[in-house]
Tab-separated table of C-alpha atoms in Angstrom:
chain	number	residue	atom	x	y	z
A	19	MET	CA	189.496	120.010	185.744
A	20	ILE	CA	189.787	117.031	183.399
A	21	SER	CA	190.956	114.747	186.276
A	22	ASP	CA	187.607	115.398	188.035
A	23	ILE	CA	185.601	113.920	185.161
A	24	SER	CA	184.347	110.413	185.881
A	25	ILE	CA	183.828	107.578	183.391
A	26	TYR	CA	180.021	107.873	183.436
A	27	GLN	CA	180.328	111.543	182.434
A	28	ILE	CA	182.552	110.648	179.486
A	29	ILE	CA	180.153	107.870	178.380
A	30	LEU	CA	177.039	110.078	178.684
A	31	GLY	CA	178.813	112.985	177.011
A	32	THR	CA	179.962	110.830	174.085
A	33	ILE	CA	176.499	109.289	173.598
A	34	SER	CA	174.772	112.688	173.697
A	35	ILE	CA	177.271	114.237	171.240
A	36	PHE	CA	176.768	111.249	168.930
A	37	PHE	CA	172.972	111.684	168.929
A	38	LEU	CA	173.149	115.477	168.626
A	39	VAL	CA	175.454	115.291	165.579
A	40	GLN	CA	173.643	112.330	163.974
A	41	ARG	CA	170.147	113.854	164.315
A	42	SER	CA	171.338	117.296	163.174
A	43	LEU	CA	172.926	115.773	160.063
A	44	ARG	CA	169.744	113.826	159.323
A	45	PHE	CA	167.766	117.065	159.563
A	46	ILE	CA	170.256	118.985	157.374
A	47	ARG	CA	170.119	116.177	154.767
A	48	LYS	CA	166.288	116.373	154.951
A	49	GLU	CA	166.003	112.636	155.414
A	50	ARG	CA	162.576	111.080	155.601
A	51	GLY	CA	160.668	111.621	158.854
A	52	GLN	CA	162.830	114.551	159.992
A	53	SER	CA	161.214	117.771	161.130
A	54	LEU	CA	162.162	120.921	163.007
A	55	PHE	CA	160.064	119.672	165.928
A	56	LYS	CA	162.034	116.430	166.103
A	57	LEU	CA	165.345	118.293	165.881
A	58	LEU	CA	164.352	120.656	168.693
A	59	ALA	CA	163.234	117.695	170.849
A	60	THR	CA	166.599	115.988	170.211
A	61	ILE	CA	168.548	119.147	171.090
A	62	ILE	CA	166.542	119.655	174.294
A	63	ILE	CA	166.773	116.001	175.472
A	64	TRP	CA	170.355	115.118	174.472
A	65	GLY	CA	171.600	118.668	175.079
A	66	SER	CA	170.229	118.479	178.626
A	67	ILE	CA	171.872	115.083	179.183
A	68	PHE	CA	175.176	116.486	177.943
A	69	ILE	CA	174.964	119.573	180.168
A	70	PHE	CA	173.787	117.679	183.258
A	71	SER	CA	176.462	114.999	182.875
A	72	PHE	CA	179.288	117.560	182.870
A	73	PHE	CA	177.675	120.113	185.192
A	74	PRO	CA	175.681	118.045	187.739
A	75	ASN	CA	175.463	121.060	190.041
A	76	ILE	CA	172.948	122.603	187.643
A	77	ALA	CA	170.671	119.571	188.195
A	78	HIS	CA	171.033	119.942	191.954
A	79	THR	CA	170.159	123.645	191.755
A	80	ILE	CA	167.079	122.978	189.577
A	81	SER	CA	166.035	120.064	191.774
A	82	ARG	CA	166.312	122.244	194.908
A	83	ASN	CA	164.437	125.164	193.301
A	84	LEU	CA	161.639	122.894	192.110
A	85	GLY	CA	161.276	121.349	195.549
A	86	LEU	CA	162.579	117.974	194.411
A	87	GLY	CA	165.399	118.060	196.931
A	88	GLU	CA	164.330	114.859	198.658
A	89	ASN	CA	165.578	111.658	197.074
A	90	LEU	CA	162.163	109.986	197.208
A	91	ASN	CA	160.563	112.904	195.329
A	92	THR	CA	163.226	112.704	192.662
A	93	LEU	CA	162.601	108.973	192.358
A	94	ILE	CA	158.836	109.480	191.956
A	95	PHE	CA	159.433	112.253	189.410
A	96	SER	CA	161.784	109.984	187.433
A	97	GLY	CA	159.084	107.294	187.581
A	98	PHE	CA	156.579	109.665	186.000
A	99	VAL	CA	159.018	110.514	183.233
A	100	PHE	CA	159.603	106.804	182.616
A	101	VAL	CA	155.846	106.054	182.466
A	102	PHE	CA	155.347	108.987	180.089
A	103	LEU	CA	158.074	107.683	177.771
A	104	LEU	CA	156.534	104.207	177.954
A	105	ILE	CA	153.101	105.552	176.946
A	106	PHE	CA	154.669	107.480	174.081
A	107	LYS	CA	156.419	104.325	172.870
A	108	LEU	CA	153.179	102.314	173.151
A	109	LEU	CA	151.265	104.947	171.164
A	110	ASP	CA	153.964	104.761	168.508
A	111	GLN	CA	153.619	100.967	168.307
A	112	ILE	CA	149.805	101.189	168.127
A	113	GLU	CA	150.171	103.729	165.326
A	114	LYS	CA	152.404	101.313	163.395
A	115	LEU	CA	149.849	98.505	163.839
A	116	GLU	CA	147.059	100.812	162.635
A	117	ARG	CA	149.106	101.650	159.537
A	118	ASN	CA	149.625	97.961	158.789
A	119	ILE	CA	145.870	97.275	159.112
A	120	SER	CA	145.103	100.156	156.723
A	121	GLU	CA	147.640	98.853	154.226
A	122	ILE	CA	146.018	95.386	154.244
A	123	VAL	CA	142.511	96.884	153.849
A	124	ARG	CA	143.747	99.163	151.021
A	125	LYS	CA	145.429	96.314	149.153
A	126	GLU	CA	142.252	94.240	149.442
A	127	ALA	CA	140.115	97.062	147.970
A	128	LEU	CA	142.597	97.736	145.159
A	129	ARG	CA	142.892	94.008	144.362
A	130	GLU	CA	139.129	93.917	143.784
A	131	LEU	CA	139.429	96.950	141.513
A	132	ASN	CA	142.260	95.329	139.614
A	133	ASN	CA	140.193	92.177	139.117
A	134	LEU	CA	137.303	94.295	137.811
A	135	LYS	CA	139.649	96.180	135.498
A	136	ASN	CA	141.083	92.975	134.043
A	137	SER	CA	137.751	91.122	133.719
B	5	MET	CA	149.198	118.998	120.086
B	6	GLN	CA	149.118	118.392	123.826
B	7	ALA	CA	147.273	115.208	124.860
B	8	LYS	CA	144.201	115.691	127.017
B	9	LYS	CA	145.054	115.129	130.662
B	10	LYS	CA	143.266	112.422	132.593
B	11	ILE	CA	141.475	114.021	135.523
B	12	TYR	CA	140.151	111.833	138.329
B	13	ILE	CA	137.945	113.006	141.184
B	14	VAL	CA	138.438	111.069	144.427
B	15	VAL	CA	135.537	111.170	146.878
B	16	PRO	CA	136.074	109.631	150.345
B	17	ALA	CA	132.716	108.777	151.893
B	18	PHE	CA	131.635	107.389	155.252
B	19	ASN	CA	127.922	106.733	155.815
B	20	GLU	CA	126.899	109.213	153.094
B	21	GLU	CA	124.093	107.083	151.611
B	22	SER	CA	121.590	109.948	151.772
B	23	VAL	CA	123.714	112.549	149.966
B	24	ILE	CA	126.296	110.728	147.832
B	25	LYS	CA	124.015	110.487	144.788
B	26	ASP	CA	123.544	114.274	144.681
B	27	VAL	CA	127.244	114.911	145.308
B	28	LEU	CA	128.205	112.708	142.356
B	29	LYS	CA	125.523	114.258	140.151
B	30	GLU	CA	126.858	117.718	140.938
B	31	ILE	CA	130.434	116.671	140.094
B	32	GLN	CA	129.258	115.191	136.795
B	33	GLN	CA	127.258	118.335	136.001
B	34	ALA	CA	130.471	120.328	136.544
B	35	GLY	CA	131.932	118.246	133.685
B	36	TYR	CA	133.925	115.518	135.424
B	37	ASN	CA	133.001	111.910	134.793
B	38	ASP	CA	136.012	109.973	136.026
B	39	ILE	CA	135.037	109.663	139.669
B	40	ILE	CA	136.364	107.240	142.264
B	41	VAL	CA	134.291	106.925	145.428
B	42	VAL	CA	135.994	105.230	148.380
B	43	ASP	CA	133.481	104.000	150.914
B	44	ASP	CA	135.392	104.017	154.180
B	45	GLY	CA	133.746	100.942	155.733
B	46	SER	CA	130.274	102.506	155.969
B	47	SER	CA	127.523	100.656	157.780
B	48	ASP	CA	124.952	101.962	155.270
B	49	ASN	CA	124.662	101.501	151.484
B	50	THR	CA	127.036	104.279	150.410
B	51	GLN	CA	128.968	102.054	148.007
B	52	ALA	CA	125.849	100.558	146.411
B	53	VAL	CA	124.276	103.996	145.878
B	54	ALA	CA	127.529	105.389	144.444
B	55	GLN	CA	127.854	102.417	142.093
B	56	GLN	CA	124.453	103.206	140.550
B	57	ALA	CA	125.793	106.502	139.167
B	58	THR	CA	126.989	106.161	135.567
B	59	GLY	CA	130.723	105.736	135.144
B	60	VAL	CA	131.527	105.951	138.836
B	61	ILE	CA	134.050	103.519	140.318
B	62	ALA	CA	132.999	102.712	143.882
B	63	LEU	CA	135.520	100.982	146.121
B	64	LYS	CA	134.895	99.838	149.643
B	65	LEU	CA	137.318	99.486	152.542
B	66	SER	CA	136.181	96.434	154.492
B	67	ILE	CA	136.532	98.284	157.816
B	68	ASN	CA	136.513	101.984	158.702
B	69	ARG	CA	140.094	103.256	158.496
B	70	GLY	CA	139.593	107.015	158.424
B	71	LYS	CA	139.441	109.777	155.847
B	72	GLY	CA	143.190	109.721	155.169
B	73	ALA	CA	143.179	105.993	154.416
B	74	ALA	CA	140.189	106.425	152.087
B	75	VAL	CA	141.753	109.330	150.189
B	76	LYS	CA	145.050	107.471	149.840
B	77	THR	CA	143.211	104.422	148.489
B	78	GLY	CA	141.372	106.638	145.990
B	79	ILE	CA	144.610	108.238	144.828
B	80	GLU	CA	146.239	104.804	144.431
B	81	ALA	CA	143.243	103.715	142.340
B	82	ALA	CA	143.511	106.880	140.205
B	83	LYS	CA	147.203	106.087	139.623
B	84	MET	CA	146.185	102.611	138.388
B	85	PHE	CA	144.061	104.348	135.746
B	86	GLY	CA	146.968	106.615	134.728
B	87	ALA	CA	145.605	109.846	136.212
B	88	ASP	CA	147.477	113.068	135.392
B	89	ILE	CA	145.520	115.221	137.824
B	90	VAL	CA	143.675	114.083	140.955
B	91	ILE	CA	141.108	116.178	142.796
B	92	THR	CA	139.998	115.159	146.289
B	93	ILE	CA	136.598	116.381	147.445
B	94	ASP	CA	134.566	115.493	150.537
B	95	GLY	CA	131.618	113.123	150.147
B	96	ASP	CA	129.169	115.068	152.325
B	97	GLY	CA	128.445	117.765	149.757
B	98	GLN	CA	130.074	120.638	151.615
B	99	HIS	CA	132.400	121.476	148.710
B	100	ASN	CA	131.228	123.078	145.504
B	101	PRO	CA	132.469	121.164	142.420
B	102	SER	CA	132.371	124.385	140.384
B	103	ASP	CA	135.669	125.300	142.145
B	104	ILE	CA	137.378	122.313	140.454
B	105	SER	CA	137.920	124.120	137.131
B	106	GLN	CA	139.985	126.853	138.830
B	107	MET	CA	142.088	124.194	140.575
B	108	ILE	CA	142.785	122.417	137.296
B	109	LYS	CA	143.706	125.723	135.660
B	110	LEU	CA	146.286	126.332	138.400
B	111	ILE	CA	147.728	122.828	137.973
B	112	HIS	CA	148.042	123.503	134.229
B	113	GLU	CA	149.897	126.698	135.098
B	114	GLY	CA	152.632	124.635	136.757
B	115	ASN	CA	151.510	124.121	140.341
B	116	ASP	CA	151.924	120.641	141.821
B	117	VAL	CA	149.317	121.053	144.528
B	118	VAL	CA	146.341	123.391	144.808
B	119	LEU	CA	144.896	123.695	148.303
B	120	GLY	CA	141.290	124.753	148.656
B	121	SER	CA	141.157	127.187	151.553
B	122	ARG	CA	138.013	127.856	153.555
B	123	LEU	CA	139.739	130.639	155.442
B	124	LYS	CA	140.346	132.599	152.256
B	125	ASN	CA	136.569	132.699	151.880
B	126	PRO	CA	135.155	132.269	155.412
B	127	VAL	CA	131.612	133.371	154.491
B	128	GLY	CA	129.180	131.411	156.662
B	129	MET	CA	131.967	129.564	158.458
B	130	PRO	CA	131.187	129.241	162.186
B	131	LYS	CA	133.589	131.211	164.404
B	132	TYR	CA	134.615	128.151	166.426
B	133	LYS	CA	135.589	126.388	163.194
B	134	ILE	CA	137.745	129.358	162.204
B	135	LEU	CA	139.456	129.169	165.611
B	136	HIS	CA	139.970	125.368	165.363
B	137	ASN	CA	141.439	125.871	161.941
B	138	GLN	CA	143.838	128.605	163.025
B	139	ILE	CA	145.061	126.447	165.932
B	140	GLY	CA	145.530	123.533	163.502
B	141	ASN	CA	147.454	125.769	161.093
B	142	PHE	CA	149.712	126.936	163.917
B	143	PHE	CA	150.628	123.378	164.959
B	144	VAL	CA	151.143	122.294	161.353
B	145	TRP	CA	153.539	125.224	160.968
B	146	ILE	CA	155.393	124.333	164.201
B	147	ILE	CA	155.618	120.588	163.459
B	148	TYR	CA	155.877	120.494	159.671
B	149	GLY	CA	157.393	123.921	159.006
B	150	LEU	CA	155.005	125.263	156.348
B	151	TRP	CA	152.397	127.970	156.867
B	152	VAL	CA	149.102	127.504	154.999
B	153	THR	CA	145.740	129.155	155.629
B	154	ASP	CA	143.754	125.894	155.743
B	155	SER	CA	145.761	122.831	156.723
B	156	GLN	CA	142.601	120.727	157.312
B	157	SER	CA	140.840	121.211	153.991
B	158	GLY	CA	140.007	118.057	152.063
B	159	PHE	CA	139.347	119.867	148.763
B	160	ARG	CA	142.654	119.741	146.902
B	161	ALA	CA	144.172	119.135	143.478
B	162	TYR	CA	147.377	117.237	142.767
B	163	SER	CA	149.532	116.974	139.664
B	164	LYS	CA	151.005	113.629	138.558
B	165	LYS	CA	154.348	114.661	140.045
B	166	ALA	CA	152.649	115.369	143.381
B	167	ILE	CA	150.741	112.078	143.564
B	168	ASP	CA	153.927	110.187	142.739
B	169	LEU	CA	155.996	111.997	145.380
B	170	ILE	CA	153.572	112.472	148.255
B	171	ASP	CA	154.036	109.609	150.689
B	172	THR	CA	151.691	109.733	153.676
B	173	ARG	CA	151.454	107.325	156.590
B	174	THR	CA	148.556	108.587	158.685
B	175	ASP	CA	144.978	107.378	158.262
B	176	ARG	CA	142.589	109.812	159.827
B	177	TYR	CA	142.160	113.580	159.876
B	178	GLU	CA	145.888	114.138	160.384
B	179	TYR	CA	146.293	113.054	156.753
B	180	ASP	CA	145.387	116.518	155.474
B	181	SER	CA	148.145	118.043	157.614
B	182	GLU	CA	150.630	115.364	156.619
B	183	VAL	CA	150.195	116.348	152.976
B	184	ILE	CA	151.454	119.819	153.973
B	185	ARG	CA	154.620	118.193	155.349
B	186	GLU	CA	155.064	116.302	152.088
B	187	ILE	CA	154.681	119.511	150.062
B	188	SER	CA	157.482	121.015	152.152
B	189	ARG	CA	159.682	117.894	152.112
B	190	ASN	CA	159.423	117.390	148.358
B	191	LYS	CA	159.612	121.132	147.617
B	192	LEU	CA	156.415	120.936	145.593
B	193	ARG	CA	155.039	124.086	144.031
B	194	TYR	CA	151.707	124.861	145.647
B	195	THR	CA	149.101	127.555	145.823
B	196	GLU	CA	145.914	128.182	147.773
B	197	ILE	CA	142.564	129.294	146.421
B	198	PRO	CA	139.423	130.395	148.212
B	199	ILE	CA	136.712	127.726	148.069
B	200	GLU	CA	133.040	127.847	148.816
B	201	VAL	CA	131.966	125.644	151.704
B	202	ARG	CA	128.311	124.874	152.316
B	203	TYR	CA	127.674	124.285	155.986
B	204	THR	CA	124.427	122.361	155.977
B	205	GLN	CA	122.626	120.810	158.919
B	206	TYR	CA	123.692	117.444	157.502
B	207	SER	CA	127.417	118.198	157.207
B	208	MET	CA	127.539	119.935	160.603
B	209	GLY	CA	125.692	117.109	162.336
B	210	LYS	CA	128.087	114.305	161.442
B	211	LYS	CA	129.544	112.595	164.508
B	212	HIS	CA	133.009	111.913	163.127
B	213	LYS	CA	133.713	115.519	162.132
B	214	MET	CA	136.718	117.268	163.620
B	215	ASN	CA	136.053	118.482	167.167
B	216	LEU	CA	138.263	119.465	170.092
B	217	ALA	CA	138.893	115.859	171.213
B	218	ASN	CA	139.689	114.755	167.660
B	219	GLY	CA	141.908	117.822	167.307
B	220	ALA	CA	143.945	116.783	170.374
B	221	LYS	CA	144.227	113.206	169.060
B	222	THR	CA	145.284	114.543	165.661
B	223	LEU	CA	147.985	116.679	167.291
B	224	ILE	CA	149.407	113.695	169.228
B	225	LYS	CA	149.444	111.588	166.064
B	226	MET	CA	151.136	114.394	164.126
B	227	ILE	CA	153.893	114.533	166.750
B	228	ILE	CA	154.335	110.742	166.752
B	229	SER	CA	154.437	110.513	162.968
B	230	SER	CA	156.667	113.581	162.429
């Protein structure tokens, strides 16, 4: 029933639809950095958020079947997920820094070559 | 009459002081004199030894940045010299420069990229390397969406169109796989040819070669950069 839907469900549903459509379009347009892997990850993450926001009973069923019925367990599990995402983000940042260092080193080597070429 | 194409051979090298001279000599004997060696921050005299060879351009990265960074630097340098075709070949002597002529022939026939494949000619290739390679190929296919028989090979040929279009961001061994993504993304015409690989005690004993731990790191970096 539409009257049973709360505001948080509408917000989460709208955000997940936005990301699902946006990322799918980026993949279809073959924009830079898009891959099938990334699209599948988007569908799994945002698709799950969409489904769980409108059908929270599914989450309860999964939680019970996985033995995460206790609130504290769920909290610890969420903590692990958060730490994992944080590590992933950190690795991404380190990767960007590494790329910048390589670019500086490359430019330095090519500048020397250019000087040799022009001398 | 068609103008003669400028062919540049890019050789990434890290601590290859003891073999680089012979590698360059072999390339020159195969008929290629425009060679760019990129010393990837070696702690030995790789650059100095390479520079002694006639006509060789030897660049040096001030710190070790990985094979991908060295190859990319070499390709950028080749572009500065107006290269029409670029061949990349490892600096440890495991590749046979006599395979270059076949690669160039295939570029002339309209291919943008020619991938040297060890698995199309696995004679003498250790079984664990074949397995590593197949696992690598599988993940490249899953992440980048293109199936090739040797996604980790460093012996490749690129047309001018390919070197202008291929835009890589990774620095280390994941570079070779990233090129596969770029072939797919830019819809480049490619082909694979069997290459001879010489597994010597020297090339097998190098510390930085791809192993299981490096393979796992490469996979994580491929996922992050995809």
